[in-house]
């Protein structure tokens, strides 16, 4: 069930990346060896430099994602881990409590009707909190109020509607509810007392509250805006599009806007067999069938909006797959799809500043054997000059990553056994793809590179990764961390040092240290601080920490940091058979690799959007798709979270805090 609704059964289909570019990028000019330079001891030195001077590396620009700390690596973690379980509950570490902040169907706009599972309408849904909450970010409005932005990634129609079988026969109203349950929400929240608890503001004007859906009017900007590749019958200028789809992870900008990534948008279209021949290669590369009219399991949005039929509107699909920027402080603003950031299955878009003050955006393309990207703006960020800053993401250079290992290939045998030098590590290069109107890819125009970014990255020999999900920069040590969630398709012939396991079921964490710790660099060193799974499984690696003392962890999806620079990891699809959860792991010193589970989410759910507030008193998590298991229906639910009793499961954002007001993780 998970696969059908989430990604259109991607795993049951051929891997769309059939390029013959090497599993090891072999374009190495300008790389430097990371060997030895950034092992635990040296990393400590780096941290001291960054932590003490503060300005050595600009802090991650993600507001609300923890702030730069002068404390270096004192991890400050003291909680007792939660044991793996299959409970239909949100279970937090001893000493902590949790509450639900906002549920699917809760009012977002003040005039939203009360949620009624059996009498839901599209008009109500368009004013209520959407389905399957994913990325969460927080904008403080003073100490005790704030705005939450939340992505609504996708819908589980068979859990939302009784008797639902297929989009082919579903009542049109249900299809419209599906459209309205996608997108994002902005809601005002308030602190409860002086605690770390936050609740939805349910009175008054709530002037920032807003729903964005698969039908909200949006604009294109950047070098591909107005391109012939983005025009349709309804938009002959290629500048306006309706809606955003499958918004998975995201990021924030230093000028206080949201970036939200369109991920598995390919699954919403039909009619791929009816497009012009010349377009078929591109559709195939993005995982869309060109031989079937109606892919099985399709939601059939085309039954209410013809634009979702590629046979009639072949280019509508080119208008999805972008990073969308939303201003949460202006509910009348038009969201903008930023074409300079490329088009793929966008997972995250984390901003940070380069040493010379430009904006870098790290992005993953979440598919088996897909790539890691970085955008660097042409101009500098100027604090306070937002009229200037708001155009920064329209002009710059888009890069894709190649990785090489520093150990002999024969020592990477697919078993997860560390090579003789004791680390999966090496160097890498950011290969430029396009900069403004200039393409660096032979045979492709700049606009083609931006619209068909995967094809461009194939041509330059980017390194095929094990599903790059969230990417975030650590505000303390300046390194960049990537969740590589899993890739069971990787064969023995395809392993390399950065994706070292065959049939990688549990995923791993990649640490990237940019040259001179500068996000604007074009080369970097890398290592794997965590190779996930059951610690008793010899293919796992927990940063060298004693594996008898760590929590099992599987399928890392989203990452964030606390003020001490500890890595927090949420999981999706725990292949160890227990519920997903949120984990903390120190990155330096003797505690490096000491993974501890902080919470578990209810049965059938994944854990998304972890966010530790700047004051370190609260951690928000999105509990996505509770009860989503094969065979579950509204008449036979497998979860009743969060309302309990006989209630239907409702995807919800929750918050956890310490009973005595201690910092998260203490
Ligand atoms: Fe929507 Fe890649 O998780
Ligand atoms: Ca090595
Ligand atoms: Ca994700
Ligand atoms: Ca996920």
XYZ file of C-alpha atoms and ligand atoms in Angstrom:
672
model
C 0.000 0.000 0.000
C 2.776 2.351 0.924
C 4.339 2.071 -2.496
C 1.159 2.450 -4.493
C 0.152 5.795 -3.068
C 3.497 7.226 -2.132
C 5.562 6.775 -5.245
C 3.273 5.022 -7.722
C 4.890 1.627 -7.040
C 8.306 2.908 -8.148
C 10.061 -0.185 -6.801
C 7.926 -2.494 -8.911
C 9.043 -0.715 -12.069
C 12.327 -0.595 -13.919
C 14.923 1.743 -12.471
C 14.586 4.860 -14.660
C 18.345 5.511 -14.631
C 19.658 3.274 -17.404
C 22.577 5.589 -18.207
C 25.924 3.884 -18.551
C 27.777 6.536 -16.616
C 30.092 4.928 -14.110
C 29.114 3.934 -10.634
C 32.304 5.685 -9.696
C 32.481 9.197 -11.062
C 35.832 9.363 -12.754
C 36.004 13.054 -13.296
C 38.480 14.017 -10.676
C 40.090 17.268 -11.651
C 40.495 19.535 -8.701
C 39.636 17.046 -6.000
C 41.696 16.823 -2.870
C 42.240 13.923 -0.592
C 40.278 13.951 2.540
C 42.285 11.102 3.996
C 43.161 11.575 7.583
C 42.348 15.253 7.506
C 38.929 15.027 9.001
C 38.882 11.987 11.219
C 37.489 12.465 14.660
C 40.529 14.272 16.056
C 40.943 16.670 13.211
C 37.215 17.231 13.061
C 37.454 18.373 16.660
C 39.970 21.020 15.608
C 37.717 22.141 12.829
C 34.800 22.348 15.181
C 36.774 24.392 17.642
C 37.649 26.814 14.853
C 34.096 27.099 13.691
C 32.533 27.070 17.098
C 34.827 29.615 18.694
C 35.055 32.120 15.902
C 31.453 31.617 14.960
C 31.993 33.425 11.688
C 34.470 30.959 10.211
C 31.587 29.200 8.559
C 28.251 30.906 8.237
C 25.682 29.021 10.231
C 23.154 26.995 8.308
C 20.614 29.438 7.054
C 17.709 27.263 8.114
C 16.064 29.361 10.767
C 14.587 27.419 13.589
C 16.874 24.502 12.816
C 19.116 25.214 15.743
C 21.628 28.005 15.753
C 25.376 28.205 15.667
C 26.822 27.300 19.005
C 30.000 28.310 20.696
C 30.140 25.104 22.685
C 32.028 22.864 20.278
C 31.307 19.178 20.662
C 29.854 18.594 24.082
C 27.027 16.439 22.937
C 24.824 16.967 25.972
C 22.774 13.850 25.224
C 21.600 12.014 28.299
C 18.279 10.344 27.590
C 17.587 6.625 27.845
C 16.707 5.210 24.434
C 13.200 4.059 23.582
C 13.117 0.340 22.803
C 12.002 -0.743 19.315
C 8.276 -1.505 19.394
C 5.121 -1.917 17.331
C 2.808 0.117 19.513
C 0.029 2.231 18.065
C 1.374 5.204 19.983
C 3.877 8.004 19.889
C 6.408 6.821 22.473
C 8.996 9.302 23.751
C 12.062 8.825 25.951
C 11.555 8.777 29.731
C 11.210 12.282 31.163
C 9.624 13.616 27.968
C 5.996 14.051 26.989
C 4.305 14.676 23.664
C 1.094 16.106 22.304
C -0.551 16.483 18.924
C -0.347 19.974 17.424
C -2.445 19.646 14.274
C -4.201 16.729 12.562
C -5.449 16.015 9.069
C -8.761 17.906 8.786
C -8.141 20.428 11.564
C -9.166 23.965 10.579
C -6.449 26.052 8.940
C -8.607 28.909 7.669
C -10.848 30.419 10.364
C -14.030 29.555 8.448
C -13.092 25.902 7.883
C -15.847 23.461 8.829
C -15.277 20.883 11.555
C -13.699 17.709 10.186
C -16.177 14.915 9.535
C -14.540 11.762 8.195
C -17.725 10.410 6.624
C -18.893 13.713 5.151
C -15.675 15.204 3.871
C -15.884 17.621 0.922
C -13.283 19.205 -1.331
C -14.395 22.674 -0.236
C -13.815 21.729 3.414
C -10.483 20.058 2.687
C -9.199 23.167 0.913
C -9.558 25.035 4.228
C -8.396 22.224 6.509
C -4.988 20.712 7.267
C -4.031 18.399 4.399
C -3.008 14.753 4.391
C 0.374 13.076 4.993
C 2.380 15.816 6.646
C 6.100 15.707 5.810
C 8.581 18.631 6.021
C 7.978 20.912 9.021
C 9.567 24.275 9.616
C 8.980 26.931 12.211
C 9.113 30.724 12.085
C 9.036 32.300 15.561
C 6.716 35.275 16.095
C 8.231 36.376 19.381
C 8.843 33.884 22.158
C 5.446 32.272 22.537
C 3.923 32.368 19.053
C 5.083 31.050 15.747
C 4.161 29.850 12.310
C 4.475 26.253 11.226
C 4.849 25.427 7.563
C 4.008 21.785 6.815
C 4.226 19.874 3.495
C 1.381 17.525 2.546
C 3.158 14.960 0.468
C 0.469 12.625 -0.817
C -2.913 11.065 -0.120
C -3.929 7.539 0.903
C -7.354 7.483 -0.753
C -8.059 3.981 0.527
C -7.665 5.193 4.125
C -9.479 8.487 3.516
C -12.649 7.066 1.948
C -14.744 4.027 2.843
C -14.997 1.510 0.041
C -12.399 3.242 -2.144
C -10.964 0.893 -4.744
C -9.546 2.860 -7.653
C -9.366 6.332 -9.143
C -11.032 4.940 -12.268
C -14.371 4.577 -10.481
C -14.053 6.923 -7.486
C -16.690 9.666 -7.159
C -15.308 12.902 -8.630
C -15.713 14.632 -5.276
C -13.201 12.217 -3.754
C -10.695 13.004 -6.495
C -11.172 16.704 -5.782
C -10.608 16.061 -2.069
C -7.351 14.389 -3.034
C -6.219 17.468 -4.979
C -7.117 19.699 -2.043
C -5.330 17.480 0.509
C -1.956 17.920 -1.278
C 0.362 20.930 -1.043
C 1.155 22.643 2.219
C -0.275 24.436 5.245
C 0.753 27.497 7.205
C -0.700 27.566 10.709
C -0.183 29.831 13.685
C 0.804 28.037 16.890
C 1.243 29.198 20.480
C 3.304 27.996 23.413
C 1.435 26.319 26.279
C 2.464 28.081 29.481
C 6.247 28.252 29.722
C 6.745 24.699 28.496
C 8.052 23.253 25.274
C 4.506 22.350 24.294
C 2.894 24.148 21.353
C -0.729 24.080 20.225
C -2.711 25.283 17.262
C -4.159 28.780 17.598
C -7.885 28.188 17.166
C -9.300 31.668 17.817
C -9.078 35.076 16.186
C -8.034 36.164 12.743
C -4.998 33.904 12.228
C -3.965 36.201 9.413
C -1.045 34.096 8.203
C -2.938 30.816 8.046
C -3.055 29.491 4.533
C -3.658 26.341 2.510
C -1.720 25.706 -0.655
C -3.028 22.829 -2.773
C -2.580 21.063 -6.093
C -4.707 23.864 -7.562
C -3.092 27.033 -6.166
C -1.868 29.502 -8.804
C 1.929 29.710 -8.963
C 4.547 31.442 -11.100
C 7.734 30.235 -12.778
C 10.923 32.192 -12.420
C 14.537 31.689 -13.412
C 16.130 30.705 -16.714
C 13.500 28.135 -17.793
C 10.509 30.387 -17.061
C 8.813 31.211 -20.343
C 10.694 28.442 -22.108
C 8.970 26.569 -24.935
C 9.328 23.452 -22.780
C 6.949 24.880 -20.169
C 4.123 26.122 -22.399
C 0.705 24.482 -22.537
C -2.619 25.236 -24.180
C -3.710 26.968 -20.984
C -0.448 28.892 -20.539
C 1.086 29.832 -23.868
C 3.695 31.987 -22.159
C 5.018 29.214 -19.897
C 4.933 31.417 -16.807
C 1.953 30.270 -14.734
C 1.063 26.875 -13.285
C -1.595 25.587 -10.940
C -0.554 23.572 -7.931
C 2.319 21.738 -6.354
C 2.478 17.950 -5.952
C 4.113 15.411 -3.658
C 5.882 17.949 -1.476
C 8.305 15.873 0.500
C 11.139 17.629 2.342
C 12.231 21.234 1.966
C 14.135 24.046 3.590
C 14.024 27.691 4.527
C 15.908 30.717 3.227
C 17.768 33.413 5.180
C 15.065 35.839 4.006
C 12.437 33.786 5.834
C 10.699 31.932 3.057
C 9.968 28.233 2.623
C 11.421 26.003 -0.067
C 9.323 22.901 -0.717
C 10.382 20.021 -2.979
C 8.141 18.298 -5.518
C 9.159 14.653 -5.288
C 7.151 11.775 -6.824
C 5.039 14.042 -9.073
C 5.442 11.605 -11.977
C 2.733 9.300 -10.552
C -0.123 11.794 -11.035
C -0.215 11.757 -14.841
C -1.884 9.441 -17.358
C -1.584 9.158 -21.135
C 2.193 8.725 -21.329
C 1.691 6.476 -24.347
C 0.188 9.389 -26.263
C 3.006 11.944 -26.136
C 5.138 12.872 -29.172
C 7.908 10.311 -29.769
C 10.665 12.850 -29.083
C 9.365 13.363 -25.551
C 9.244 9.688 -24.592
C 12.910 9.344 -23.647
C 12.507 12.155 -21.168
C 9.334 10.702 -19.666
C 11.037 7.336 -19.263
C 14.010 8.921 -17.513
C 11.564 10.392 -14.979
C 9.854 7.050 -14.379
C 6.687 7.591 -16.421
C 5.350 4.762 -18.546
C 5.168 5.556 -22.266
C 3.408 2.321 -23.117
C 0.322 2.490 -20.892
C -2.589 4.890 -21.074
C -3.624 4.570 -17.427
C -0.938 3.292 -15.047
C -2.519 1.013 -12.447
C -3.234 2.669 -9.135
C -3.377 6.139 -10.676
C -5.482 8.643 -8.717
C -7.057 9.838 -11.976
C -6.774 13.553 -11.337
C -7.323 13.782 -15.110
C -10.989 12.920 -14.506
C -11.474 16.368 -12.947
C -8.631 18.272 -14.630
C -7.750 17.301 -18.186
C -4.235 18.753 -17.842
C -3.173 15.575 -16.034
C -3.643 13.648 -19.302
C -0.320 13.751 -21.129
C -1.885 12.598 -24.380
C -3.808 15.883 -24.454
C -1.339 18.142 -22.640
C 2.103 16.591 -23.049
C 4.024 19.450 -21.437
C 1.957 19.920 -18.285
C 4.232 17.420 -16.573
C 7.292 19.624 -17.250
C 5.687 22.121 -14.884
C 6.138 19.781 -11.913
C 9.346 18.537 -10.316
C 10.616 21.898 -9.070
C 11.562 23.618 -5.847
C 8.746 25.977 -4.892
C 9.347 29.080 -2.772
C 6.530 30.285 -0.509
C 6.453 33.425 1.633
C 4.730 32.367 4.865
C 4.355 35.969 6.014
C 2.251 37.063 3.028
C -0.853 34.915 2.610
C -1.639 36.682 -0.677
C 1.763 35.989 -2.220
C 2.125 33.824 -5.312
C 4.331 30.754 -4.739
C 7.230 30.606 -7.192
C 8.729 27.554 -8.893
C 12.460 28.324 -9.103
C 13.672 26.750 -12.336
C 17.370 27.507 -11.725
C 17.349 24.700 -9.138
C 16.595 22.011 -11.712
C 13.863 19.441 -12.145
C 13.935 16.013 -10.562
C 12.346 14.124 -7.626
C 13.210 16.909 -5.216
C 13.532 15.749 -1.653
C 15.079 18.651 0.246
C 16.423 22.136 -0.411
C 18.630 23.262 2.434
C 20.204 26.688 2.189
C 23.452 27.889 3.672
C 25.899 30.674 2.892
C 29.204 30.312 1.093
C 32.309 31.941 2.582
C 31.811 34.952 0.346
C 28.141 35.275 1.256
C 26.385 33.651 -1.697
C 23.524 31.215 -1.149
C 24.103 27.488 -1.607
C 21.196 25.047 -1.805
C 21.780 21.309 -1.273
C 19.262 18.978 -2.897
C 18.666 15.243 -3.197
C 16.922 13.405 -6.033
C 15.153 10.579 -4.229
C 15.250 7.622 -6.559
C 17.326 4.486 -6.756
C 20.639 5.374 -8.452
C 19.848 9.083 -8.587
C 22.113 12.002 -7.772
C 22.992 14.751 -5.291
C 22.850 18.373 -6.475
C 23.950 21.799 -5.289
C 22.985 25.261 -6.498
C 25.164 28.288 -5.764
C 23.762 31.751 -6.412
C 25.619 34.273 -8.546
C 25.026 37.161 -6.173
C 25.516 37.538 -2.440
C 22.902 37.505 0.237
C 22.501 40.966 1.784
C 20.936 40.777 5.265
C 17.800 42.884 5.447
C 17.677 43.666 1.695
C 14.938 41.208 0.845
C 13.953 42.844 -2.443
C 17.422 41.829 -3.643
C 17.536 38.490 -1.818
C 14.262 37.273 -3.256
C 15.788 36.952 -6.721
C 18.947 35.143 -5.586
C 17.630 31.689 -6.445
C 16.970 32.725 -10.058
C 20.598 33.129 -11.084
C 23.476 30.829 -10.277
C 25.149 27.535 -11.077
C 23.615 24.088 -10.684
C 26.084 21.288 -9.917
C 25.838 17.514 -9.564
C 28.102 15.417 -7.345
C 30.632 12.750 -8.263
C 32.317 10.635 -5.610
C 35.455 8.501 -5.520
C 36.744 6.292 -2.741
C 40.298 6.209 -1.479
C 40.453 2.439 -0.904
C 41.170 -0.174 -3.588
C 37.987 -1.305 -5.314
C 38.761 -4.902 -4.359
C 38.326 -3.974 -0.695
C 34.734 -2.838 -1.290
C 33.091 -6.233 -1.580
C 29.445 -5.327 -0.988
C 29.304 -6.934 2.449
C 29.707 -3.676 4.338
C 33.086 -4.804 5.702
C 35.259 -1.734 6.198
C 38.255 -1.436 3.869
C 41.746 -1.743 5.330
C 42.058 1.994 5.999
C 39.128 1.645 8.392
C 36.673 3.961 6.660
C 34.347 4.309 3.741
C 35.699 7.664 2.617
C 37.154 9.589 -0.250
C 36.841 12.747 -2.300
C 34.348 14.283 -4.671
C 33.687 16.996 -7.186
C 30.738 19.211 -7.961
C 30.345 19.128 -11.748
C 28.659 22.252 -13.179
C 25.602 21.551 -15.336
C 24.231 24.978 -16.127
C 24.671 28.591 -15.134
C 21.976 31.027 -16.236
C 21.730 30.707 -20.017
C 25.014 28.821 -20.286
C 24.884 25.029 -20.511
C 27.943 22.971 -19.609
C 26.402 19.799 -21.006
C 27.216 19.004 -24.633
C 24.143 18.736 -26.825
C 21.729 20.314 -24.331
C 20.591 23.926 -24.074
C 20.495 25.595 -20.672
C 16.719 25.285 -20.593
C 16.904 21.601 -21.482
C 19.394 21.033 -18.668
C 17.019 22.650 -16.192
C 13.874 20.837 -17.382
C 15.574 17.465 -18.010
C 18.174 17.680 -15.272
C 18.497 13.915 -14.806
C 19.464 13.502 -18.457
C 22.072 16.257 -18.125
C 23.529 14.691 -14.976
C 23.751 11.310 -16.731
C 25.860 12.880 -19.460
C 28.493 14.277 -17.086
C 28.960 11.021 -15.195
C 27.337 11.855 -11.854
C 27.610 9.152 -9.173
C 24.571 6.930 -8.754
C 23.502 6.993 -5.103
C 21.280 4.885 -2.836
C 18.255 7.224 -2.856
C 19.439 10.662 -1.657
C 16.813 12.033 0.713
C 17.273 14.907 3.142
C 20.481 16.965 3.121
C 21.344 19.452 5.868
C 24.372 21.447 6.908
C 25.534 21.084 10.504
C 25.497 24.513 12.179
C 28.392 23.546 14.468
C 30.958 21.759 12.297
C 29.836 23.072 8.902
C 29.766 19.592 7.337
C 26.836 18.499 5.189
C 24.900 15.316 6.012
C 22.899 13.275 3.518
C 20.369 10.543 4.316
C 20.720 7.740 1.754
C 17.618 5.807 2.616
C 18.164 2.399 0.915
C 18.541 0.723 -2.470
C 17.799 -2.973 -2.596
C 18.545 -2.951 -6.334
C 22.272 -2.304 -5.990
C 24.149 -5.373 -7.184
C 27.650 -6.609 -6.317
C 28.898 -5.189 -9.608
C 27.503 -1.782 -8.705
C 28.907 -1.228 -5.214
C 31.411 1.547 -4.671
C 32.939 3.068 -1.564
C 30.175 5.670 -1.126
C 27.399 3.079 -1.684
C 29.249 0.060 -0.306
C 26.518 -2.541 0.287
C 24.745 -4.823 -2.142
C 20.959 -4.899 -1.732
C 21.198 -1.985 0.697
C 18.025 -2.448 2.755
C 18.821 -0.138 5.639
C 20.606 2.851 4.098
C 23.448 4.991 5.401
C 24.471 8.516 6.311
C 26.969 10.421 4.174
C 29.081 13.261 5.573
C 30.424 15.802 3.070
C 33.120 18.274 4.126
C 33.464 20.955 1.482
C 36.975 22.122 0.615
C 37.938 24.795 3.171
C 34.516 24.104 4.683
C 33.127 26.472 2.050
C 29.671 25.682 0.650
C 30.805 27.411 -2.550
C 33.622 24.913 -3.122
C 33.674 22.626 -6.150
C 35.458 19.762 -4.397
C 34.991 17.999 -1.101
C 35.943 15.097 1.112
C 33.401 12.598 2.311
C 32.932 9.666 4.679
C 30.163 7.436 5.998
C 29.730 7.969 9.758
C 26.799 5.527 9.911
C 25.884 2.424 7.930
C 22.437 1.529 9.240
C 20.745 -1.687 10.317
C 20.669 -4.039 13.249
C 23.933 -3.448 15.144
C 24.319 -7.235 15.377
C 24.488 -7.316 11.572
C 28.181 -7.213 10.595
C 27.411 -5.021 7.563
C 26.599 -2.069 9.849
C 28.963 0.647 11.086
C 28.173 3.015 13.942
C 31.045 5.494 13.654
C 33.341 3.107 15.496
C 31.182 3.161 18.637
C 30.537 -0.039 20.626
C 27.704 -1.634 18.671
C 26.338 -3.437 21.722
C 25.288 -0.051 23.115
C 23.420 1.536 20.189
C 19.819 1.531 18.997
C 19.028 -0.318 15.771
C 18.229 2.143 12.971
C 16.955 1.542 9.442
C 16.070 3.727 6.424
C 17.175 7.262 7.364
C 14.990 9.853 5.650
C 15.173 13.296 7.274
C 17.987 14.849 9.295
C 18.378 17.862 11.540
C 20.695 19.101 14.313
C 20.517 20.376 17.850
C 22.564 23.334 19.079
C 25.416 20.993 20.071
C 25.677 19.800 16.482
C 24.372 16.295 17.208
C 22.744 14.668 14.205
C 19.052 13.785 14.555
C 17.707 11.266 12.080
C 14.121 10.281 11.336
C 13.340 7.050 9.544
C 10.883 5.844 6.919
C 10.208 2.185 6.310
C 12.165 0.501 9.100
C 13.218 -2.745 7.433
C 13.871 -4.289 10.862
C 10.135 -4.800 11.297
C 9.488 -2.292 14.083
C 7.976 1.184 14.033
C 9.852 4.134 12.586
C 11.292 6.793 14.844
C 13.638 9.642 15.619
C 17.247 9.051 16.677
C 20.132 11.195 17.944
C 23.809 10.600 17.171
C 26.859 12.611 18.268
C 29.295 13.235 15.414
C 32.561 13.799 17.219
C 34.571 12.687 20.197
C 34.237 9.393 22.008
C 30.435 9.403 21.597
C 30.562 9.572 17.772
C 28.263 6.889 16.434
C 26.351 6.391 19.689
C 22.892 6.169 18.087
C 19.986 6.405 20.511
C 16.299 6.264 19.686
C 14.452 9.294 21.066
C 10.936 8.385 19.990
C 8.900 5.908 18.001
C 5.853 6.798 15.890
C 2.586 4.843 15.781
C 2.005 1.678 13.809
C 2.267 2.046 10.031
C 3.633 5.612 10.202
C 6.919 7.139 9.132
C 8.690 9.934 10.995
C 9.194 13.162 9.045
C 10.185 16.769 9.414
C 12.092 16.609 12.678
C 12.633 20.153 13.876
C 14.286 21.249 17.101
C 13.311 24.815 17.960
C 16.005 27.457 18.394
C 15.470 27.485 22.185
C 16.063 23.695 22.188
C 12.924 23.151 24.292
C 10.739 21.449 21.691
C 11.037 18.934 18.897
C 8.338 18.777 16.248
C 7.799 15.620 14.206
C 5.366 14.921 11.393
C 3.703 11.554 11.860
C 2.989 10.590 8.279
C 0.527 7.869 7.207
C -0.304 6.192 10.553
C -1.990 2.853 9.857
C -0.720 2.615 6.277
C -0.258 -1.131 5.905
C -1.454 -3.565 3.275
C -5.104 -4.459 3.785
C -5.989 -1.585 6.120
C -9.174 0.320 5.263
C -11.521 2.675 7.148
C -13.625 -0.381 7.995
C -10.552 -2.294 9.128
C -8.087 0.319 10.382
C -4.694 -0.775 11.669
C -4.172 2.416 13.688
C -6.432 4.683 15.685
C -3.796 7.314 16.332
C -4.019 10.037 17.485
C -7.643 10.099 18.626
C -7.776 6.538 20.005
C -10.839 4.355 20.541
C -12.385 3.385 17.230
C -11.240 6.579 15.478
C -9.705 6.649 12.014
C -5.952 7.340 11.859
C -5.026 10.940 11.017
C -1.577 12.087 9.863
C -0.557 14.778 12.362
C 2.265 17.001 13.519
C 3.244 16.319 17.139
C 5.596 18.041 19.551
C 7.711 16.515 22.343
C 9.302 18.335 25.253
C 10.930 17.611 28.590
C 8.650 17.579 31.625
C 11.062 19.753 33.576
C 11.885 22.054 30.697
C 15.285 20.566 29.941
C 16.767 20.814 26.479
C 15.783 18.198 23.906
C 18.078 15.203 24.206
C 19.255 15.885 27.766
Fe 9.064 11.562 0.127
Fe 11.939 10.688 -0.453
O 10.566 10.701 0.702
Ca 38.607 4.312 2.610
Ca 11.506 11.853 2.617
Ca 9.624 9.499 3.312
